[in-house]
XYZ file of C-alpha atoms in Angstrom:
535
model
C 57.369 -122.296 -25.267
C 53.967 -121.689 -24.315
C 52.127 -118.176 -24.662
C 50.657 -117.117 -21.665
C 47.484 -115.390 -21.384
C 46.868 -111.932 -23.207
C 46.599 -108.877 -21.383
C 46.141 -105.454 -22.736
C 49.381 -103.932 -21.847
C 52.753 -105.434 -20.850
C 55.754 -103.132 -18.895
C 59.263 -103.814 -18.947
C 60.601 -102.544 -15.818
C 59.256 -101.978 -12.386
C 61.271 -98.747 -11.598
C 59.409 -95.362 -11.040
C 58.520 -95.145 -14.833
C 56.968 -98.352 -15.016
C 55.389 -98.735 -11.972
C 53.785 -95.331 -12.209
C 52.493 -96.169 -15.316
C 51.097 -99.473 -14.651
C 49.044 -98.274 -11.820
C 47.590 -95.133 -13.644
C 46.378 -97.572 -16.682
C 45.482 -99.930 -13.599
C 43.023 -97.182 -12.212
C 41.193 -97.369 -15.649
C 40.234 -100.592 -15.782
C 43.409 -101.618 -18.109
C 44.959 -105.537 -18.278
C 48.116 -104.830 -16.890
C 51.486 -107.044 -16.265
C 54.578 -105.841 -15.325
C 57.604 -107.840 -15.880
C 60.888 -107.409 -14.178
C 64.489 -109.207 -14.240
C 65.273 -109.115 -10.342
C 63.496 -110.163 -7.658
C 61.399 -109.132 -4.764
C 63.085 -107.463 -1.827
C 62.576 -106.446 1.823
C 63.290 -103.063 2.716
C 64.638 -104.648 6.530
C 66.991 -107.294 4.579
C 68.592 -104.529 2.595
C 69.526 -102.446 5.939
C 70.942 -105.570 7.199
C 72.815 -106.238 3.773
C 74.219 -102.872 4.002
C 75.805 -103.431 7.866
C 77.072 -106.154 7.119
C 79.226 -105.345 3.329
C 82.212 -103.805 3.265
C 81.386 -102.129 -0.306
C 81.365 -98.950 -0.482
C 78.845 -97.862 -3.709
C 75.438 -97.201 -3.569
C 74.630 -101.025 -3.858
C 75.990 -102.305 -1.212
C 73.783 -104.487 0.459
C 71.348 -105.136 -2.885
C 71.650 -108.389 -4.801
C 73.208 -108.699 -8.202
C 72.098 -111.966 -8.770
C 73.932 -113.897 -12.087
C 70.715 -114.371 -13.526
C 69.579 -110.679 -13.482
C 73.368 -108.941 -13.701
C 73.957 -105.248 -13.555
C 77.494 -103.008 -12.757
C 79.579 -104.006 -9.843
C 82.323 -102.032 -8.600
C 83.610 -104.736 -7.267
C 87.249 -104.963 -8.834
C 87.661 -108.492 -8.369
C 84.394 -109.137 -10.980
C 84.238 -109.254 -14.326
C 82.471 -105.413 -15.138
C 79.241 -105.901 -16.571
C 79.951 -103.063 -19.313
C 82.569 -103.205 -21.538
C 83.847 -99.772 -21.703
C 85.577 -98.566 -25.020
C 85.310 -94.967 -25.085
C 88.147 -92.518 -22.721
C 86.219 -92.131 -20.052
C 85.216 -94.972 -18.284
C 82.331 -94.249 -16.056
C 81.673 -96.159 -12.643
C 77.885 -96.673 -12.807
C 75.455 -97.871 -11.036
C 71.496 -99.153 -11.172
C 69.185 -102.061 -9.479
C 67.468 -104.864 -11.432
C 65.215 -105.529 -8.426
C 61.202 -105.157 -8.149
C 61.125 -100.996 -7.727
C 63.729 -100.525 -9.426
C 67.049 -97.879 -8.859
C 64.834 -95.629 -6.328
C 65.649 -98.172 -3.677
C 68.510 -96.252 -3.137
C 68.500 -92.670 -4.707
C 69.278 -89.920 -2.937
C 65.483 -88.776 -3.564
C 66.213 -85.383 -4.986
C 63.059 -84.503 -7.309
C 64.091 -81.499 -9.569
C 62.461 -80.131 -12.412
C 64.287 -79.391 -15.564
C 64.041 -75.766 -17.013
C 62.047 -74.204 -19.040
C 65.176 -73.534 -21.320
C 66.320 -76.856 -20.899
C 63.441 -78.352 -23.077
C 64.385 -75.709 -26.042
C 68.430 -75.692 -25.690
C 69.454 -75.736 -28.980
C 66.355 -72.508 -29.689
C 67.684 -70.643 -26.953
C 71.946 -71.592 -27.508
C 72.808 -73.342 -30.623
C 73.418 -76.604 -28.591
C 72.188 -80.141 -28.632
C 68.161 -80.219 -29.934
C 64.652 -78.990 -28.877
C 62.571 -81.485 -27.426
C 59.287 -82.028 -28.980
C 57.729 -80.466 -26.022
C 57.978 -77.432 -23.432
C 57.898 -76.792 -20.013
C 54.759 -75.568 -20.040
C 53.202 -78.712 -21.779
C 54.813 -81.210 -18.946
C 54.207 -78.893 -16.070
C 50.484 -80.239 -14.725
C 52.341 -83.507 -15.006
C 55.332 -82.424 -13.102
C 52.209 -81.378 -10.421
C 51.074 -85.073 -10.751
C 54.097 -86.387 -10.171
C 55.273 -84.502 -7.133
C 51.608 -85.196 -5.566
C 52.135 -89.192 -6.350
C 56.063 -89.174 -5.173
C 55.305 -86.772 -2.457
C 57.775 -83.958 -2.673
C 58.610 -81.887 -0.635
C 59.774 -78.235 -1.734
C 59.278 -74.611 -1.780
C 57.432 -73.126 -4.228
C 59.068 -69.334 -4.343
C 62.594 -70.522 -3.866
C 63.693 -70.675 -7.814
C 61.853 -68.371 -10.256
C 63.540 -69.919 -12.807
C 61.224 -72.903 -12.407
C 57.737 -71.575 -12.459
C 55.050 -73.345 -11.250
C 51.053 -73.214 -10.859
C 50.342 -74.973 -7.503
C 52.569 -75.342 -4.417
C 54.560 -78.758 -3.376
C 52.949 -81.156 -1.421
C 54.960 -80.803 1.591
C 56.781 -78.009 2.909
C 60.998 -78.473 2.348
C 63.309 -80.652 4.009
C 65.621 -78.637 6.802
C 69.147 -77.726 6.088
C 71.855 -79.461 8.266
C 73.866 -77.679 10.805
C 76.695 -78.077 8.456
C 74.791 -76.898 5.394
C 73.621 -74.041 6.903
C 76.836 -72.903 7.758
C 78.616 -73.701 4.155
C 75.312 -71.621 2.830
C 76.344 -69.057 4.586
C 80.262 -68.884 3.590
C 78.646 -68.990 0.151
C 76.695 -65.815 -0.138
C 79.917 -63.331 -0.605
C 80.523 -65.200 -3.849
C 76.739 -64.583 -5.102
C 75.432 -68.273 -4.315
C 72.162 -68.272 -2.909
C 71.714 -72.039 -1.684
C 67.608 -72.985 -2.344
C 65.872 -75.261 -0.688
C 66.725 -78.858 -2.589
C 62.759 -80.437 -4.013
C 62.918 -84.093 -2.648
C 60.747 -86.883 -2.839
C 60.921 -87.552 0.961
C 58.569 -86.647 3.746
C 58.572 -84.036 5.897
C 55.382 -84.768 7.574
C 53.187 -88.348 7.001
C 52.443 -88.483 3.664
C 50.629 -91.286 1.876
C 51.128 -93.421 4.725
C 54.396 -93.300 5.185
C 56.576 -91.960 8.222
C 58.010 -88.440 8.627
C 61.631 -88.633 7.546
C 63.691 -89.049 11.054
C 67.171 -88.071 9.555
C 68.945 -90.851 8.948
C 72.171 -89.786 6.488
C 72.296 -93.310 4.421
C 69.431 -91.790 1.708
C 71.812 -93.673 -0.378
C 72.347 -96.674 -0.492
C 69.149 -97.443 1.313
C 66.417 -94.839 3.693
C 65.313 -97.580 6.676
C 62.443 -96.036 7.774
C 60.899 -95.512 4.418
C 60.168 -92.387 4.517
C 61.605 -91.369 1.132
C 60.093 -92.491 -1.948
C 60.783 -95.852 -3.594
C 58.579 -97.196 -6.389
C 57.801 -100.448 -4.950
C 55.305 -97.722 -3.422
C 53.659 -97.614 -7.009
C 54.227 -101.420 -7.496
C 52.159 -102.608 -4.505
C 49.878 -100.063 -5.256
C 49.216 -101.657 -8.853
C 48.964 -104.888 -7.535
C 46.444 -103.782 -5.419
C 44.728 -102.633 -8.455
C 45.238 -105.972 -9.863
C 47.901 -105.418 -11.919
C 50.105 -109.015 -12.178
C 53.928 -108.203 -11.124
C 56.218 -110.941 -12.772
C 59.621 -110.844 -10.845
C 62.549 -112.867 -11.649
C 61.449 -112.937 -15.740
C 64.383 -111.061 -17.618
C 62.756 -110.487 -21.140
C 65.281 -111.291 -23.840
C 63.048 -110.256 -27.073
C 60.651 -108.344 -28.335
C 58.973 -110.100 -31.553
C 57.901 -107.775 -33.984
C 56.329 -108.683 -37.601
C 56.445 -107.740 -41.008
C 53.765 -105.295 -40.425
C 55.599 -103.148 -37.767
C 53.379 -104.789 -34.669
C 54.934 -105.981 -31.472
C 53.014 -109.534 -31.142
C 55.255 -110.993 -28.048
C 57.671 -110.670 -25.871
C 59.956 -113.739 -24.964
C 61.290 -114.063 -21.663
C 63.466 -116.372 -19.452
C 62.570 -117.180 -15.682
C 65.378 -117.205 -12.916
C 64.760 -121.335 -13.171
C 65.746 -121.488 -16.657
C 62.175 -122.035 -18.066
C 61.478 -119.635 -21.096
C 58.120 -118.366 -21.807
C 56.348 -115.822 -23.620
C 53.226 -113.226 -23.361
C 51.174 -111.212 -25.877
C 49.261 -108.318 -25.625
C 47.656 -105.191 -27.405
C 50.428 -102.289 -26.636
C 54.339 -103.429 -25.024
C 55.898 -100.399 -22.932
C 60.109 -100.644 -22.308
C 60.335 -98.715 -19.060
C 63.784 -99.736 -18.520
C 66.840 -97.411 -18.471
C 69.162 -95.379 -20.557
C 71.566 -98.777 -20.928
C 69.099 -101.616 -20.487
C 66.441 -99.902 -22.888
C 68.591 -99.967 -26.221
C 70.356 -102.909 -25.132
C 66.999 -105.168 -25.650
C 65.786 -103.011 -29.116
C 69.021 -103.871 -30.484
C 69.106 -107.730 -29.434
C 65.351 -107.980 -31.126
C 66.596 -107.574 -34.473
C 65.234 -109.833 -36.513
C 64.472 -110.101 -40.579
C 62.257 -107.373 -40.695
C 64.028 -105.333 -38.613
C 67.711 -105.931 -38.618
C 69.501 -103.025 -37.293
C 67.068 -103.550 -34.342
C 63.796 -102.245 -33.344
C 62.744 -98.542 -33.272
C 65.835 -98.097 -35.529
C 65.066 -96.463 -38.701
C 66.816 -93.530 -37.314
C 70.077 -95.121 -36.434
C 69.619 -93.189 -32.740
C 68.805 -96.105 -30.769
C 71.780 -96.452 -28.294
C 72.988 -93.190 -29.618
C 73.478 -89.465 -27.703
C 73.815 -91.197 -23.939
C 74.348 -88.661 -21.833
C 75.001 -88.674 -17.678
C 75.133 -85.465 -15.329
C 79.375 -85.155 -15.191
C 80.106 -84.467 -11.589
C 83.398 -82.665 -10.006
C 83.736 -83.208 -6.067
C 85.264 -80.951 -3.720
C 86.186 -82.342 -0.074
C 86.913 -79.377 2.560
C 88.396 -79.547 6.077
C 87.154 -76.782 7.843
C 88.408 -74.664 10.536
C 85.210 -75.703 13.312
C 83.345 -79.256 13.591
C 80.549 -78.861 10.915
C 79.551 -82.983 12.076
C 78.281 -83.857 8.441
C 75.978 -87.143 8.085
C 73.626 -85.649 10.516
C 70.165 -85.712 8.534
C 69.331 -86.333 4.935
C 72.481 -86.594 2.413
C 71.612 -82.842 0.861
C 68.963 -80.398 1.072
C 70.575 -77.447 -0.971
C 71.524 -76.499 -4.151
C 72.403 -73.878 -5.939
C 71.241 -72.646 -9.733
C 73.515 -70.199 -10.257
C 75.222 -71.440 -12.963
C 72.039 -73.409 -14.433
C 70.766 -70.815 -16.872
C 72.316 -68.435 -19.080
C 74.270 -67.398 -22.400
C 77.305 -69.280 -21.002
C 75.682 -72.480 -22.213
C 76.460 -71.380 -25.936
C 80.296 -71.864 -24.986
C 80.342 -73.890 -21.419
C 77.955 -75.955 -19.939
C 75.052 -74.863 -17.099
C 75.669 -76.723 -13.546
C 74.063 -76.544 -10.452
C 75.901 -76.654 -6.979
C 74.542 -79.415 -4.040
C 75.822 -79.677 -0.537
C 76.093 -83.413 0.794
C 75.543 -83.902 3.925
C 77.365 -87.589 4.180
C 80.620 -88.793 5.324
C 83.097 -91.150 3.062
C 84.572 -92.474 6.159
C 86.277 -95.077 3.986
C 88.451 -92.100 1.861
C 88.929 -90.462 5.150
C 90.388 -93.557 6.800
C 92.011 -94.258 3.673
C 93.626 -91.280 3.544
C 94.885 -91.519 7.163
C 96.654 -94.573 6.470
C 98.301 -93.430 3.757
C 99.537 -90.739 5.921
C 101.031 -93.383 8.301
C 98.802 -93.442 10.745
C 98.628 -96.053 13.352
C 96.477 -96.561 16.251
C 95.714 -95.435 19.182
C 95.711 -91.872 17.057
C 94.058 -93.339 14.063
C 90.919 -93.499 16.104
C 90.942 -89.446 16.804
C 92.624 -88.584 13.594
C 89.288 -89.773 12.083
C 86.945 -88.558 14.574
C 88.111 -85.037 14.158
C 88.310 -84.872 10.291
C 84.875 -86.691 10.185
C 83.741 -83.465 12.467
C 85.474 -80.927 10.276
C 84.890 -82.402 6.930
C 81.974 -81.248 4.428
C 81.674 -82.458 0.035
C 80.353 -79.636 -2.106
C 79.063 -81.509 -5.407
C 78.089 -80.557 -8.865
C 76.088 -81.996 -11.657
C 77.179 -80.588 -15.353
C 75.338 -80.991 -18.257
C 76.591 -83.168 -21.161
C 75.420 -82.625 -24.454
C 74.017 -85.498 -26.573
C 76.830 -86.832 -28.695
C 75.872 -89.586 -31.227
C 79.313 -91.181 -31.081
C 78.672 -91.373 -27.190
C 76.557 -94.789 -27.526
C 75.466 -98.131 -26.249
C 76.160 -101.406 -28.789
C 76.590 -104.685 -28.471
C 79.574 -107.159 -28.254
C 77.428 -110.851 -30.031
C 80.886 -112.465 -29.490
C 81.257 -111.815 -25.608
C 78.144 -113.213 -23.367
C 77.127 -111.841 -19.367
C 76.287 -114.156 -16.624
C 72.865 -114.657 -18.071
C 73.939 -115.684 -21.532
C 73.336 -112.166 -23.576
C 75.627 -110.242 -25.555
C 77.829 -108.281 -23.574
C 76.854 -104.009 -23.558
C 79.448 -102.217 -24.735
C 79.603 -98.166 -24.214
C 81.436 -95.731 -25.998
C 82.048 -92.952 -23.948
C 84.101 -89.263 -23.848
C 83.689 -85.604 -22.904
C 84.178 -83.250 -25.502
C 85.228 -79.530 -25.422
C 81.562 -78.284 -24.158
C 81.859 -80.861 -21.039
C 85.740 -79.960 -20.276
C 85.141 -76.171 -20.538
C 82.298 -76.549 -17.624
C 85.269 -78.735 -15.680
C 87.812 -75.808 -15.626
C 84.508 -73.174 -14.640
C 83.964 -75.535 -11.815
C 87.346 -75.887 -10.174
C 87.777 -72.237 -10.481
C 84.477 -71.524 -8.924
C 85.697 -74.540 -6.159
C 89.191 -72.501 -5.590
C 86.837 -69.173 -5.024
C 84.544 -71.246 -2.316
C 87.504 -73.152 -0.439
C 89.111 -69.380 0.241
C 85.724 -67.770 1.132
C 84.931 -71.096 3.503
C 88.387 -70.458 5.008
C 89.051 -73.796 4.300
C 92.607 -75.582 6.253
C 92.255 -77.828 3.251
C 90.727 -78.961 0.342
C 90.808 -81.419 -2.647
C 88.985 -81.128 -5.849
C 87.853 -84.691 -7.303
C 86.503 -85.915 -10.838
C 84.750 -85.561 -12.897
C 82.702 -89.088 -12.030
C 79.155 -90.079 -12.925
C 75.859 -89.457 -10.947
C 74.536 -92.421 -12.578
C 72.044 -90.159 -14.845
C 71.896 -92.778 -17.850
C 69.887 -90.525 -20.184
C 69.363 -89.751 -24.175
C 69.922 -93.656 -25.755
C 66.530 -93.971 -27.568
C 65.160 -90.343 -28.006
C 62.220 -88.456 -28.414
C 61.452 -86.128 -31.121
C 59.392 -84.511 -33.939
C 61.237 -85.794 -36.658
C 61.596 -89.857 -37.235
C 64.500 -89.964 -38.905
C 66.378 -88.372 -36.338
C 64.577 -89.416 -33.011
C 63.270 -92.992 -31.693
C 60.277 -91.862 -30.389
C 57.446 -88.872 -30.514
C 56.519 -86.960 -27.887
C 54.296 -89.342 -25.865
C 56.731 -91.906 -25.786
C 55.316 -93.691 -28.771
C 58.297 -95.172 -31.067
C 57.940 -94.201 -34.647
C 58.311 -97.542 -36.121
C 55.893 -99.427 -33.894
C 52.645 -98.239 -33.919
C 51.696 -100.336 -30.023
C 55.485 -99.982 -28.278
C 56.143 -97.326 -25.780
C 59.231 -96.102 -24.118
C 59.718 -94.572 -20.840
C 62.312 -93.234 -18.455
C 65.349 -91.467 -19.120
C 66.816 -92.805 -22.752
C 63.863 -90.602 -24.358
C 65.449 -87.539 -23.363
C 66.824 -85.593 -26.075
C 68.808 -83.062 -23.586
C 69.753 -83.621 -20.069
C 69.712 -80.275 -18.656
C 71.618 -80.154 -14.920
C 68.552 -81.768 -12.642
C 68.475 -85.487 -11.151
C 66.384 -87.352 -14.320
C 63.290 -89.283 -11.871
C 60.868 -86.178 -11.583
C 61.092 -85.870 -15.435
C 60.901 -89.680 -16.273
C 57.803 -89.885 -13.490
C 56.130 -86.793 -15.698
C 56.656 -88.029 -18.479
C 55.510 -91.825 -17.946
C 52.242 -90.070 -16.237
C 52.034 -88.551 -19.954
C 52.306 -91.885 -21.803
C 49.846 -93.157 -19.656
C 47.092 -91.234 -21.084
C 48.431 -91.593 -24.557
C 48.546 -94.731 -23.877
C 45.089 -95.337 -22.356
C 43.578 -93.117 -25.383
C 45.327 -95.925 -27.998
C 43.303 -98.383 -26.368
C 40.362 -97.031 -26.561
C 40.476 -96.048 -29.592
C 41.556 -99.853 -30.635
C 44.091 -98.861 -32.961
């Protein structure tokens, strides 16, 4: 195994939080690498990939490569997690260079001011080590590097001290109608902040409204951060694809020294350097703390606290599918552009959770053609059976908030081994009374909105995961109940950093990437003062 040569900082992950981090150390002048399992891919083979697949997830059309494994909803495969809790979570992420924005739905929300103080303000969950105010110039940062477009009056629950960078995406047809039926129950539907152009931006396209935002956008118009990654390289940061790290060595003295990795031939190698970042996710990040235990560290690194792997959190989502009196034609335009924040702030979170409400502007042609068949029928009708509920059809979503519950956790199964050879992730996983008293507000709230949407039918679905892995390695004031401080730094290793979403003590009800990209804009500074002040 032979060490490779030193640089001054080494990333795990590729994703928004690493690649945004690497190039703002890169624009400094800072020896960056940035490793990452999966492999390169091409924004045109992806489209294809997608045509072609008959799956029906937001993969579809991505590889999952045995080398570089992550969830497939596959049912004929072996699942990639282990689940052991009651609820058993479909989820879904990318181990490819740019990580899981290759096919987000590109909605780039802030969290709330009270969502960064929740148990101060309701007696639930913790306080992060920070406020709103403290990560708002980096929220700024982040929307100008993502480009996001927004509107900067439309929530004043989410104060801010310079506009977006682009004005806000335009409502559908159909969501401009189901806005409408909304307002005699009180919802005002805002404008939704996304990280996708509405005019050229950063030399990419104007978005042209294509309705696949997930699983893939194919004229690039919505932000991915192989963006970020090609715009490190440029800066001469070295991206190492295919190299799925498998340790992080750490001595007596608390030090990272190495990092041990294995390429997609087989061939194992190793690199050293000054600070180590682990910019992977809210599963991925605890799952390679706890496989570098060693003698020094044997409950794993970053561990003191017992929290690594601990509190993991998602947004819960209920579903509601309506079949409306007049053609609506969904899919016409960006998945969803509204939302509303009704329910996202208030004393009710001392007994219920907060939730926001999101149009989606997409079809599920599969459950609609599944559900024909079901109903027995055959062609030639088939054909115009689906035609006209595809016209009349519209999904109202929510995202709930989950409290951070330390029995909700990731481990690790030494006994059981994945495609590539490591111990099997195992996740322990339930909604307690908090989470299923924000379920029976939402499907009362649905009933309300079918009736004033004079729905001819409707179905109420879930709850199901948004994929918002969050809370497994978090941050806080306090080391022996938090992984991390504030920056990012972990308590018990003076040069390793974590990013993205397993730092977050709370999840609050908004999608996780503006956050993680503030935040990792944060860490780069702390990170860029460390080194210069060679400690």
């Amino acid at each position: 195994m032979n060490a490779s040569t030193e640089c001054d900082v080494v990333i795990i992950g590729s994703g928004v939080a690493g690649a945004l981090c690497a190039c703002r150390l890169a624009e400094q002048g800072v020896r960056v690498r940035l490793i990452e399992a999966g492999p390169w891919i091409e924004r045109a083979s992806i489209v294809q990939g997608f045509e072609q697949t008959a799956d029906n997830d937001l993969s579809a059309g991505y590889p999952n490569p045995d080398w570089a494994p992550r969830p497939n909803w596959n049912p004929s495969a072996r699942p990639y997690i282990e689940h052991l809790g009651t609820v058993h979570p479909a989820l879904e992420y990318l181990r490819v260079v740019g990580g899981t924005t290759w096919h987000w739905s590109g909605s780039a929300m802030r969290m709330r001011p009270e969502d960064f103080r929740l148990y101060s303000e309701y007696q639930r969950g913790v306080d992060w080590p920070l406020r709103y105010e403290d990560l708002e110039p980096d929220y700024l940062s982040a929307e100008h590097e993502m480009g996001v477009a927004g509107e900067a009056s439309a929530d004043p629950g989410l104060p801010r001290s310079a506009p977006f960078p682009m004005p806000p995406v335009p409502p559908s047809y159909a969501e401009i109608r189901i806005s409408a039926g909304l307002k005699q129950l009180g919802y005002k539907l805002l404008p939704r902040p996304a990280a996708r152009n509405t005019r050229s931006y950063d030399g990419r396209r104007q978005c042209v409204g294509y309705g696949t935002c997930t699983p893939v956008c194919p004229s690039g118009a919505q932000y991915a951060a192989i963006v970020h990654v090609k715009k490190a390289q440029s800066l001469g940061v070295e991206v190492l694809a295919e190299h799925r790290v498998e340790q992080l060595v750490a001595g007596a003295d608390g030090k990272i020294h190495a990092l041990r990795f294995t390429r997609s031939d087989g061939s194992r190698g190793e690199i050293r350097a000054r600070l180590f970042v682990v910019a992977a996710n809210g599963i991925e990040t605890p799952r390679l703390l706890l496989m570098s235990a060693n003698e020094h560290f044997p409950a794993g690194l970053a561990n003191r606290s017992g929290q690594v792997g601990r509190n993991f959190m998602d947004h819960p989502g209920l579903l509601m599918q309506l079949r409306l009196p007049e053609a609506v034609f969904s899919g016409r335009g960006p998945n969803s552009t509204l939302y509303g924040s009704k329910h996202a702030a208030g004393t009710h979170r001392r007994h219920q959770p907060a939730w926001i409400l999101s149009t989606q502007n997409s079809l599920d042609l599969h459950e609609l053609t599944r559900t024909a068949l079901t109903e027995g029928h055959m062609p030639p009708q088939l054909d115009q059976i689906i035609r006209t509920r595809a016209a009349h059809s519209f999904l109202l979503d929510t995202q709930i908030e989950q409290l951070p519950d330390p029995d909700n956790r990731i481990t690790l199964d030494w006994k059981q081994r994945d495609s590539a050879g490591l111990p099997r992730i195992q996740l322990h996983y339930r909604y307690n009374a908090y989470e299923q008293a924000g379920f029976v507000h939402v499907r009362a709230q649905f009933e309300k909105m079918a009736v004033a949407l004079n729905a001819q039918s409707h179905e109420i679905l879930g709850p199901f995961s948004h994929h918002h892995l969050m809370g497994t390695a978090r941050m806080g004031s306090d080391p022996s109940q938090s992984v991390t401080d504030l920056d990012g730094r972990t308590h018990d290793h003076n040069n390793l950093f974590i990013l993205g979403s397993a730092v977050f003590p709370t999840g609050g009800t908004a999608n996780p990437t503006l956050t993680i990209a503030a935040l990792s804009l944060r860490a780069a500074r702390a990170i860029l003062a460390q080194l210069q002040t060679g400690q």
